[in-house]
XYZ file of C-alpha atoms in Angstrom:
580
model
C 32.598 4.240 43.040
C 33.879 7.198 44.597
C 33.174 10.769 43.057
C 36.458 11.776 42.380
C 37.540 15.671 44.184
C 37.364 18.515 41.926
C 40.751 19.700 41.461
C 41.443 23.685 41.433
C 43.105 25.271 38.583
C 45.933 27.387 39.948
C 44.988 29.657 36.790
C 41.525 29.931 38.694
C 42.508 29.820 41.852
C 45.186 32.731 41.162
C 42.441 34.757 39.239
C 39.727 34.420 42.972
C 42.328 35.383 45.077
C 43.009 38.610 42.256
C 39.210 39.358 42.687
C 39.027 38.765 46.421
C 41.632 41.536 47.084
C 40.011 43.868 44.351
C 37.159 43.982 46.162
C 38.335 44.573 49.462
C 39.625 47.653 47.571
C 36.206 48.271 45.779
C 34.071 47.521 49.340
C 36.929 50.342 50.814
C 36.135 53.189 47.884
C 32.281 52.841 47.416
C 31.086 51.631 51.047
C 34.073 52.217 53.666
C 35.913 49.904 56.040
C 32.826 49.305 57.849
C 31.452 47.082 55.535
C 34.864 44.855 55.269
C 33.395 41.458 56.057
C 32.891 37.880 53.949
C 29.012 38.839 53.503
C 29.606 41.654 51.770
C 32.710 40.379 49.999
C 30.245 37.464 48.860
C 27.348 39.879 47.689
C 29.840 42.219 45.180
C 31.587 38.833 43.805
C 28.239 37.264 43.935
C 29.529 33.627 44.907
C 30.136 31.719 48.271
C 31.239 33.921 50.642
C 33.334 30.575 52.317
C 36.219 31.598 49.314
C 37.618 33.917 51.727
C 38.322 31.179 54.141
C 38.988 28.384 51.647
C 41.640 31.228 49.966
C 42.843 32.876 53.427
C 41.899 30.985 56.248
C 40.354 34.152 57.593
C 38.818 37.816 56.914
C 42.779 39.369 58.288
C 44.787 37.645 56.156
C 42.637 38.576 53.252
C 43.168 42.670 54.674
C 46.806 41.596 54.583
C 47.373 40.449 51.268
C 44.996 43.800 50.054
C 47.663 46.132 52.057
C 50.320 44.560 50.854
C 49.898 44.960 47.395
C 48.085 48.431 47.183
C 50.171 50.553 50.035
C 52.246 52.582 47.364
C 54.703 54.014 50.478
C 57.313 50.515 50.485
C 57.547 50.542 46.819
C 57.872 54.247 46.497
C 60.796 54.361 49.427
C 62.534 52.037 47.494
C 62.895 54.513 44.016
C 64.340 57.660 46.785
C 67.818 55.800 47.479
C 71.090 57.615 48.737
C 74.271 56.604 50.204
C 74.995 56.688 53.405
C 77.593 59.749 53.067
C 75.077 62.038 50.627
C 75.803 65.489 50.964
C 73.138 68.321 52.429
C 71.969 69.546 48.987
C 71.602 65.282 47.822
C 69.582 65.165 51.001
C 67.274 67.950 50.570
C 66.492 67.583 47.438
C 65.565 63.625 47.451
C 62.862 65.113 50.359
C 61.747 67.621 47.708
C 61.287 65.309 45.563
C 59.612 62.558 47.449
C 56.977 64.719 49.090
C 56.212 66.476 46.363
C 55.698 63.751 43.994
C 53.525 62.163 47.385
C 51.467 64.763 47.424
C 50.679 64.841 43.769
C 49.979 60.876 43.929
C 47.743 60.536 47.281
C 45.383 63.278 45.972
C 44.379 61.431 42.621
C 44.269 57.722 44.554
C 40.955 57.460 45.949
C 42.010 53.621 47.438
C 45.328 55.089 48.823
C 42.999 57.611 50.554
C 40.788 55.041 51.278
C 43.080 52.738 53.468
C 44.843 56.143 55.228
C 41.237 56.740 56.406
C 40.626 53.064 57.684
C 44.138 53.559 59.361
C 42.693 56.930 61.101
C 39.104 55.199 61.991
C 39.970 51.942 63.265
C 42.881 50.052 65.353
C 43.478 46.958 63.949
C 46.649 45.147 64.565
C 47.466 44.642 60.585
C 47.061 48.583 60.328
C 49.572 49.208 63.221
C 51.504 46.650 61.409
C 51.547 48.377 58.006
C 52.066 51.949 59.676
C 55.022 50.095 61.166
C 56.589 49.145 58.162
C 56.318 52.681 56.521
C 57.973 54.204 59.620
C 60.626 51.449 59.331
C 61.378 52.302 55.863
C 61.064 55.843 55.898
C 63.482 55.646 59.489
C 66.114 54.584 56.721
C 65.556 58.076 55.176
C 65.638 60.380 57.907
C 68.434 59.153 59.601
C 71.029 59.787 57.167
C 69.520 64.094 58.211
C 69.950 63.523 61.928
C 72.916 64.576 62.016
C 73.305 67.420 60.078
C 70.402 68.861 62.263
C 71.380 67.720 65.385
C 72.210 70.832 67.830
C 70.232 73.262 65.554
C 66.360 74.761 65.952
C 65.256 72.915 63.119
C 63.501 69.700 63.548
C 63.347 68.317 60.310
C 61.469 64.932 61.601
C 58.892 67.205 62.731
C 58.496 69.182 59.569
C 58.073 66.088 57.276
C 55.593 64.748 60.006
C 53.832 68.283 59.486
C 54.428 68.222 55.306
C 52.806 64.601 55.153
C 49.911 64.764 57.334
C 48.974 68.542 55.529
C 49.516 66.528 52.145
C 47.071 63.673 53.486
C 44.083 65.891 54.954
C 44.057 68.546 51.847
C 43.605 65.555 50.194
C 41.315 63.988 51.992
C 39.534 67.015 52.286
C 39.038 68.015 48.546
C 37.595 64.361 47.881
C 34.777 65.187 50.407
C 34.067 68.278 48.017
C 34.296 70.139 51.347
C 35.864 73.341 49.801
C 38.973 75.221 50.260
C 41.755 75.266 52.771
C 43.107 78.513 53.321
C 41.914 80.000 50.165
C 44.080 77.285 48.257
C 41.876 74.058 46.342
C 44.299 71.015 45.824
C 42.065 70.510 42.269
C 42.861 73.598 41.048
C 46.137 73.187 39.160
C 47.283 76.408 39.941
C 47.196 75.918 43.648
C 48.778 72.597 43.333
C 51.809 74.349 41.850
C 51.843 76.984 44.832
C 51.599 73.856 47.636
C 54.274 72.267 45.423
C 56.279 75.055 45.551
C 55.992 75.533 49.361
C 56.784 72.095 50.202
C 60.210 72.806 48.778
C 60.198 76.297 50.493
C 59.678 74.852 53.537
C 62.793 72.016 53.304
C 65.120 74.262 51.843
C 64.150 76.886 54.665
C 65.068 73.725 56.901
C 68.503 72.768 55.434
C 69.275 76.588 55.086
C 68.348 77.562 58.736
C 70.334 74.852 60.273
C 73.378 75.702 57.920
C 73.374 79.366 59.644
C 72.935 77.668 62.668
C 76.298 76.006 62.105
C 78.298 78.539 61.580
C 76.967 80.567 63.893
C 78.262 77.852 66.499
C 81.644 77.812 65.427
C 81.650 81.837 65.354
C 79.824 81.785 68.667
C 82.597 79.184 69.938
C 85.792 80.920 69.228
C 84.407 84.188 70.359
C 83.878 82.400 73.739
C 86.832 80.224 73.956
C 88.717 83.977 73.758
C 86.391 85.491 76.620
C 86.603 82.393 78.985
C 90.261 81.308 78.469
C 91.810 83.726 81.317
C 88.938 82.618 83.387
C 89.141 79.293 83.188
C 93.217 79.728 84.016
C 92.441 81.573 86.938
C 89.748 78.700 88.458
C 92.361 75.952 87.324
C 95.761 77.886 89.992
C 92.739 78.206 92.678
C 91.614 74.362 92.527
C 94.868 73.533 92.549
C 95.673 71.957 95.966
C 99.249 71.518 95.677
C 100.056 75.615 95.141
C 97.884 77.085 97.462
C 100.239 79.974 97.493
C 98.550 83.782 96.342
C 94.343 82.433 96.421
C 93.732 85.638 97.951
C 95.463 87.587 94.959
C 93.861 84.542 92.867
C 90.104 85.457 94.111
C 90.413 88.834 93.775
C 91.918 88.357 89.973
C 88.499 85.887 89.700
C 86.011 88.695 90.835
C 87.543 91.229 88.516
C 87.141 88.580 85.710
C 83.478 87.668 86.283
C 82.394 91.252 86.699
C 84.254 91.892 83.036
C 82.722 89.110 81.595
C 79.077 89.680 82.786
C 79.418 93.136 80.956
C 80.768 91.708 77.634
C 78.255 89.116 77.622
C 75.328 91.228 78.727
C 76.920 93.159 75.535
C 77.682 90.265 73.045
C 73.436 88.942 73.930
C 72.215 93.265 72.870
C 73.784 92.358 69.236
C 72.627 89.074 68.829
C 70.090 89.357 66.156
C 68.065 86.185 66.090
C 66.936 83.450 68.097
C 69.168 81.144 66.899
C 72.076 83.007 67.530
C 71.022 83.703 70.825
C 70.535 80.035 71.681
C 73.778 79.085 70.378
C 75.668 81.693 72.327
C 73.828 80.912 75.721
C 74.647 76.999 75.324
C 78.065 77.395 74.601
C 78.965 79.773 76.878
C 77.060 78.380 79.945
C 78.372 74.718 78.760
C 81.934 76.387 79.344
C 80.771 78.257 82.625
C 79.167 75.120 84.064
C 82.668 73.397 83.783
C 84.361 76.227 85.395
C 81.619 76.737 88.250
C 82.351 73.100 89.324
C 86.304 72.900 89.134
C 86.261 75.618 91.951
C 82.766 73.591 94.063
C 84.629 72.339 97.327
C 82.249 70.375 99.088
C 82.110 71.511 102.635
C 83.698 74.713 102.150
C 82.006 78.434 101.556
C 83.007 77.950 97.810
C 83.287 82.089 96.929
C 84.829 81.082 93.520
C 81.429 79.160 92.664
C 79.415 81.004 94.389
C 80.783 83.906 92.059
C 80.180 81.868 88.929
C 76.247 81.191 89.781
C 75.506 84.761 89.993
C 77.457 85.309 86.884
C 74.852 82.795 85.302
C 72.062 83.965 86.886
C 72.753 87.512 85.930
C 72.752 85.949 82.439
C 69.789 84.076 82.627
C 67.175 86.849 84.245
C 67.920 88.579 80.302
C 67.441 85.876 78.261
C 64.926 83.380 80.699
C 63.656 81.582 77.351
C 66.797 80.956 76.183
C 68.080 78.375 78.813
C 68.910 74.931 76.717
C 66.837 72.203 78.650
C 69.914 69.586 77.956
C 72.317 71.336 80.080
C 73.579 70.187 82.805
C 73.386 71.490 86.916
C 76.250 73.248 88.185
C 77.262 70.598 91.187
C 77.160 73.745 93.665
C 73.213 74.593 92.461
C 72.084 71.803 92.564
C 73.375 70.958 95.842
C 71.732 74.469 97.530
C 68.127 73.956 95.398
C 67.955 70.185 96.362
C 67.888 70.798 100.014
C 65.477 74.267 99.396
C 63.577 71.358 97.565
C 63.415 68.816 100.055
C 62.532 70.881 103.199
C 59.347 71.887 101.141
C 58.609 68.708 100.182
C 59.240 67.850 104.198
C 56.045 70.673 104.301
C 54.000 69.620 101.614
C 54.107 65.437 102.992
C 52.978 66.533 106.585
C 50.069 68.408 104.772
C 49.019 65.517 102.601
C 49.484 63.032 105.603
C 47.290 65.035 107.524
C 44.624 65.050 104.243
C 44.857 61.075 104.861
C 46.805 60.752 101.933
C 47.431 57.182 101.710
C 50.928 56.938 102.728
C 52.368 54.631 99.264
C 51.610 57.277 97.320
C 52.965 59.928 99.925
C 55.973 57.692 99.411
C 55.540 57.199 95.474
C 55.682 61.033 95.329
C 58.790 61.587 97.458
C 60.603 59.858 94.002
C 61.548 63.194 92.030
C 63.062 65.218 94.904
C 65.547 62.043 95.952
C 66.262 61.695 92.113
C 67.222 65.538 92.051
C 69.201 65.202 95.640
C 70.585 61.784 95.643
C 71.249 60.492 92.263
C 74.625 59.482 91.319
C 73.477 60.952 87.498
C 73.704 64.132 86.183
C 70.419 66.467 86.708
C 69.677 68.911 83.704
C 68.133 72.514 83.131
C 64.701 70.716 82.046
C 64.424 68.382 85.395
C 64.699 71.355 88.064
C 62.398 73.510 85.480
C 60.068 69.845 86.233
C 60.750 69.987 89.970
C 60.084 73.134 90.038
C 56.586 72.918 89.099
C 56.089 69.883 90.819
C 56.523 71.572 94.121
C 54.161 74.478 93.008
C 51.182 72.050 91.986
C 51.649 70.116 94.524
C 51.325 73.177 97.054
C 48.369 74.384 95.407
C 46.907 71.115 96.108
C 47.059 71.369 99.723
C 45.963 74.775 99.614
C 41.991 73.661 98.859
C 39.768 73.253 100.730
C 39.564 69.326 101.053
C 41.463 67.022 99.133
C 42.754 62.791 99.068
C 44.558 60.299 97.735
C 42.461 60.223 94.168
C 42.917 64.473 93.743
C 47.278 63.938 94.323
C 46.573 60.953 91.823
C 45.019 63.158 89.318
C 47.534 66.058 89.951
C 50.619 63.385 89.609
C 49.260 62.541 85.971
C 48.789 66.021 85.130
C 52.316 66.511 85.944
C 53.945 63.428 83.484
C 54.385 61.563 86.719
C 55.804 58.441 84.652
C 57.410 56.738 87.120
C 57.007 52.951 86.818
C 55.877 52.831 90.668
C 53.041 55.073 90.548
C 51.817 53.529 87.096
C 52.302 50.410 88.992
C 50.130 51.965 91.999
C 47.391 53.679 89.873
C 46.252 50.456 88.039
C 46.327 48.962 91.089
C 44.033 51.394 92.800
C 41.631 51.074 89.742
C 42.116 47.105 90.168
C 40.357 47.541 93.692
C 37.863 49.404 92.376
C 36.697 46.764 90.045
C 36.931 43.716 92.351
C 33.873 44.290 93.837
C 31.733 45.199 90.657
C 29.398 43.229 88.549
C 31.151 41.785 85.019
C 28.818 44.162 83.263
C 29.787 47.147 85.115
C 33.604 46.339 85.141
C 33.670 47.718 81.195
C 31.399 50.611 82.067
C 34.218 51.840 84.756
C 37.192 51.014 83.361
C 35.730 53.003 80.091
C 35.140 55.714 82.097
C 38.391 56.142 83.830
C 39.975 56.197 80.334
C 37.433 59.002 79.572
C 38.824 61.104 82.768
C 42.015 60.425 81.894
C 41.822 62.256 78.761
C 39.951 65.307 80.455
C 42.502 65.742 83.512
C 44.178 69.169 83.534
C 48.000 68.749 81.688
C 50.041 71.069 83.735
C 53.212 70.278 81.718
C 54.821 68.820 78.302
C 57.751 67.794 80.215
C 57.963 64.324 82.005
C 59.757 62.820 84.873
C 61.191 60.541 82.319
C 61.266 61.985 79.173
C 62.057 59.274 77.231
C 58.587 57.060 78.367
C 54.948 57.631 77.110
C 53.174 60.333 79.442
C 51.121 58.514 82.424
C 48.034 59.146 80.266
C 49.129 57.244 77.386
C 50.494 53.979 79.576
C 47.160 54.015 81.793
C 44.683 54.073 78.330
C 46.626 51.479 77.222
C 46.668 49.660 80.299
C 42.901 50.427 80.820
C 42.392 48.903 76.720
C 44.286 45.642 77.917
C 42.022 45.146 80.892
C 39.021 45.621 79.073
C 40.013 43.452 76.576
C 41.082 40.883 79.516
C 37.875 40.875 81.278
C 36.133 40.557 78.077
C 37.328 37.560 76.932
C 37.801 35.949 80.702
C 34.347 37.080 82.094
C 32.818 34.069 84.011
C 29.341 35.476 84.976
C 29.241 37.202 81.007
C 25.751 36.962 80.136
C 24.925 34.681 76.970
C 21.108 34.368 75.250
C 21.412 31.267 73.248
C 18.208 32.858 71.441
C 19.717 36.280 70.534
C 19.073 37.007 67.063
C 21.199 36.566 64.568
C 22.101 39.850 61.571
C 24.130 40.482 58.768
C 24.359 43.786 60.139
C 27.707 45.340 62.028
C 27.850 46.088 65.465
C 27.004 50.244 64.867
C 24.469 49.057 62.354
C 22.661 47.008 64.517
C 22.453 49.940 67.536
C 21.534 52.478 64.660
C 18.633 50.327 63.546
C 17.238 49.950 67.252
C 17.846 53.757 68.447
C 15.888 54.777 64.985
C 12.606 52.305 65.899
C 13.129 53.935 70.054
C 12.948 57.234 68.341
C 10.049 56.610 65.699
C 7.935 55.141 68.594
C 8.607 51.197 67.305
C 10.316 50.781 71.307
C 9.304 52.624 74.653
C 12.554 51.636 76.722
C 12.963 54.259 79.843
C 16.615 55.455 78.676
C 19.456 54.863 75.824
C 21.604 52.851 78.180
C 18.480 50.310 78.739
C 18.152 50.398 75.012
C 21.397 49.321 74.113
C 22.128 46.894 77.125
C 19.252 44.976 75.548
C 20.408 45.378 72.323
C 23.789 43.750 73.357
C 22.072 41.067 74.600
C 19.852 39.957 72.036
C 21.492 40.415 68.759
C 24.357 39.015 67.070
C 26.281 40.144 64.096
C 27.621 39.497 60.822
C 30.151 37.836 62.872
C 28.315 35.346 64.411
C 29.858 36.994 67.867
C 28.059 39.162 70.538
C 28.200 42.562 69.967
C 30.715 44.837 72.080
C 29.301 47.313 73.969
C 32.672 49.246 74.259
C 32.619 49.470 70.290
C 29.126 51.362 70.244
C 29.933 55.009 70.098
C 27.662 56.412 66.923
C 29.576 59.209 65.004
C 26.600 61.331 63.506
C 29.753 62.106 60.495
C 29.858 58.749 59.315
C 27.314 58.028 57.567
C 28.518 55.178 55.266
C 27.320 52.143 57.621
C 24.213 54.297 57.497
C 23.323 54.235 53.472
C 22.687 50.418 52.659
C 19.057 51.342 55.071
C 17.830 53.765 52.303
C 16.955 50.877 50.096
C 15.632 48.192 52.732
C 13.595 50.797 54.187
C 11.778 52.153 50.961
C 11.206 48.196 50.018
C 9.214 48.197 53.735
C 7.752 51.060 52.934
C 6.606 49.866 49.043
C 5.212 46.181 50.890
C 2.745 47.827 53.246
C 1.499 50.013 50.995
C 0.559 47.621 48.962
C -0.806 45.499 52.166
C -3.128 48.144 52.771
C-alpha cells in the first residue's frame, strides 16, 4: 500500500515563507548582501535549505517577495497625496513633510539601510526593478512642481535628488559610528532638529526663489515689449515687399533705434541686481531680438537691417557672456555666416586627419555635427554652436601633436559627448575586431579593460551632440557589460575542470581565501593574475557555477564576506595544536 503524501498546512506553509523573508532581512543586517544565498538561509533557519526552492522556485523570487514587503518608499508615497491642481504652498509643504519625516525614518531602520546599501553595492535586475518603482511613484509627485518651476533657476528635481541622497549617507554614515559630518551628528537630537529645519529651508528657498523669478519675468517682459515695440514696427515696413517706398529713410530710422536701444539695455543689465534677474532679462529680450533679426534676413542680399541686429546682440552678449540661455534659438543670418566659417575649418582639419591615416568612416562619422549645424531643416540653439564650437577647437588641437590615428580622434570624439548613433555604431565595431582574433579567456580581459579607459578618458564637455541620449561613455559600458555577458554565456572553447572543487564559499570569498595562503607562504604562484586564473578554474561556489573572473575585484572596505574566517581559522588553529 502506498504511503500516502504529506499534505502542507497552509498555516505552516504561510508561517516558512514569513521566516524565509525574515531572514533574508536578518542575513542583510548582521552579515550583508554577500552572504544572500540558500546555504546560509538554511544555516540561520537551521532546516533544509531546498524550502527556498520548494517555497520560491528560486533564490530571486525569494529577494522579491523580501523587497516587496520591507521597501517603506511605495507605502509611504501613497500617505503624501494631492490633487492634480494643488497650489504652491500645498506643494511645498507635502515635500517638507515627506523628506523630513524620510529622514527621521531611514536613520532609525537599520534593514531600510540595509537594502539602500545592497542597491549601491550590487546590480541586480530586482534592485533596478525596485529603484524603478520608487522613481515611478515618486514621478507622480514631482510632476505636479514642473511646472511651476519651469523657466526659473531652480531645479527642484535636483534639490530633492540632493535632500535624499544627503538624508541616506548621514545615515548611513552615523550607523558605521564613523563620526560627524560637518560638525552636525544625525544621533544627536539637537542636530536632527537643525537638518530638519534645513530641509525645509532649503524647499521653501526653492518655491520662494522661483516665485521672484516669476515676477521678475513679467516685469522684465513689459519693460521690453515697451523698448522693442518701435523696433519691431520699423523691421516689419522694411520686410515688407509690397511698400518698398522710403527703406532708405526706414534704415536710417533702424540704426538710430538699435544704437538707442544698445544704450538702454547696456543700462537696464548695470541695475539688474541678481542673477536671476539678469537671466530673465537677457532671454526675453534676445527671444524678441532673434525674431526681429530674422524678419529683416534676405537670403542673398547684404541684409544691413540684420546685420545691424547681430551686433546689437553681440554688443549685449560680450557684458553678460554667462548669461546666454543655452535654449535659444540661432538668428537665421548667424547661423548662416558661422556654418560656412565652420565648415571651411572642418574642410582643414579632414585633410589633416586624412593625411594622419585617419580611417576615412570615421573622417566621415565626424563630418556629422557641422552638416547638422549647416544643413538641417531644424532649428540650431545657443548650446549646439557653444558644442561646435569646441568641437572644432579639440579637434584642432588634435592635429596639432605630434603623431596621432584613428583610436586618439576616437578617444577625443567620446570626450566630446560624440553620441551619435553612427559612431557608437562604429566604436563597438572597432572593439568587435579587436576581439575576433583573441583567445575566449582574453576576450573578458579586453573588453574589461576598454570599459576601464573609458572611464579615465579626458571629458572635455557636459554638453552632448544629442542632449537628450546617455553620453558615449555610458552607451559603450553598457554595451561593453552586454558583450561580456554574451561571450560568457556563448564561449565555445570556455575552459571546464569537471574536478574543480566544490565550496560553500562566494566568489570574493573563495579568491580571499587563496590570495591569504599566496601571501602566508601556503602557494608560490609567479604573479596575482596566475593565482586567480587558477583559482577560476578549479573552484566552484556556493552556487554550484564557475566562478566569474569579471566579479573578482576585492574591496579592502568590505570586510563582511571577510568575518565568518575568524572562527574557521581559530578552530584550524585549536586542531593542530592539539596534533602536535
Amino acid at each position: 500500500m502506498a504511503t500516502p503524501r504529506k499534505k502542507i498546512k497552509i498555516r505552516d506553509k504561510e508561517a516558512t515563507i514569513a521566516r524565509l523573508i525574515e531572514m533574508v532581512g536578518v542575513i542583510l543586517r548582521e552579515n550583508g548582501y554577500r552572504w544572500l544565498n540558500p546555504s546560509e538561509i538554511q544555516k540561520k533557519l537551521g532546516k533544509n535549505r531546498r524550502q527556498v526552492y520548494t517555497y520560491f522556485l528560486n533564490m530571486n523570487n525569494l529577494l522579491s517577495a523580501y523587497l516587496r514587503e520591507k521597501d517603506y518608499w511605495l507605502p509611504y508615497f501613497e500617505r503624501f497625496q494631492l490633487r492634480e491642481d494643488a497650489g504652491a504652498e500645498e506643494l511645498r509643504n507635502m515635500f517638507v513633510n515627506m523628506m523630513q519625516e524620510n529622514l527621521s525614518f531611514f536613520k532609525d531602520d537599520n534593514e531600510m539601510q540595509s537594502i539602500i546599501l545592497w542597491q549601491l553595492s550590487e546590480s541586480r535586475a530586482i534592485l533596478k526593478e525596485l529603484n524603478f518603482q520608487r522613481e515611478e511613484a515618486g514621478a507622480k509627485r514631482l510632476v505636479l512642481t514642473d511646472e511651476f518651476f519651469e523657466g526659473t533657476d531652480v531645479d527642484f528635481r535636483s534639490l530633492m535628488a540632493l535632500i535624499l541622497g544627503g538624508s541616506y549617507f548621514i545615515s548611513l554614515h552615523s550607523r558605521m559610528n564613523i563620526g560627524t559630518v560637518a560638525g552636525r551628528d544625525i544621533r544627536n537630537p539637537a542636530d536632527l532638529a537643525l537638518m530638519q529645519k534645513t530641509i525645509e529651508q532649503l524647499i521653501k528657498w526653492a518655491f520662494h526663489t522661483a516665485l521672484e523669478h516669476n515676477k521678475n519675468k513679467i516685469k522684465s517682459s513689459t519693460i521690453m515689449d515697451f523698448e522693442l515695440a518701435n523696433l519691431h514696427r520699423i523691421a516689419a515696413k522694411l520686410s515688407d515687399k509690397e511698400h518698398p517706398a522710403g527703406r532708405d529713410s526706414l534704415s536710417r530710422e533702424l540704426n538710430e533705434e538699435v544704437q538707442r536701444l544698445q544704450w538702454v539695455m547696456l543700462k537696464h543689465i548695470s541695475q539688474l541686481s541678481n542673477e536671476t534677474q539678469l537671466k530673465t532679462y537677457v532671454q526675453i529680450s534676445f527671444s524678441t531680438l532673434i525674431k526681429i533679426c530674422d524678419l529683416l534676413y534676405e537670403p542673398g542680399s547684404d541684409n544691413t537691417g540684420a546685420r545691424l541686429l547681430l551686433d546689437l546682440m553681440e554688443t549685449i552678449r560680450s557684458a553678460v557672456p554667462d548669461y546666454i540661455p543655452g535654449g535659444l534659438v540661432l538668428p537665421k543670418l548667424f547661423r548662416k555666416e558661422q556654418g560656412e566659417v565652420f565648415l571651411q575649418e572642418w574642410s582643414d582639419l579632414a585633410e589633416q586627419l586624412r593625411a594622419a591615416s585617419v580611417k576615412p568612416e570615421l573622417i566621415e562619422i565626424a563630418t556629422f555635427p557641422y552638416t547638422r549645424f549647416t544643413e538641417a531643416k531644424g532649428l540650431m540653439h545657443w548650446v549646439d554652436f557653444k558644442y561646435l564650437k569646441l568641437y572644432t577647437k579639440v579637434i584642432r588641437d588634435l592635429t596639432l601633436r605630434q603623431s596621432f590615428g584613428t583610436s586618439d580622434l576616437a578617444e577625443v570624439l567620446v570626450g566630446l559627448g560624440f553620441n551619435h548613433t553612427r559612431f557608437l555604431s562604429w566604436y563597438s565595431k572597432y572593439i568587435q575586431d579587436g576581439l575576433a582574433v583573441l583567445a575566449y579567456k582574453d576576450v573578458k580581459r579586453i573588453l574589461s579593460r576598454h570599459k576601464a579607459q573609458l572611464r579615465q578618458l579626458v571629458i572635455y564637455t557636459d554638453l552632448l551632440f544629442h542632449h537628450y541620449k546617455l553620453s558615449p561613455t555610458q552607451q559603450l559600458s553598457n554595451w561593453i557589460d552586454a558583450e561580456r555577458t554574451f561571450q560568457m554565456e556563448n564561449a565555445p572553447n570556455a575552459p571546464f575542470n569537471p574536478s574543480a572543487i566544490q565550496t560553500d564559499l562566494a566568489d570574493l570569498q573563495i579568491l580571499w581565501w587563496q590570495q591569504f595562503q599566496q601571501k602566508h607562504g601556503i602557494y608560490n604562484e609567479p604573479d596575482q593574475s596566475t593565482l586567480i586564473r587558477k583559482t577560476v578554474f578549479n573552484f566552484r561556489n556556493l552556487e554550484r557555477k564557475e566562478i566569474d573572473e569579471l566579479s573578482l575585484t576585492l574591496d579592502p572596505r568590505e570586510s563582511n564576506f571577510i568575518q565568518p574566517f575568524e572562527a574557521i581559522l581559530q578552530n584550524m588553529l585549536e586542531e593542530v595544536r592539539n596534533m602536535i
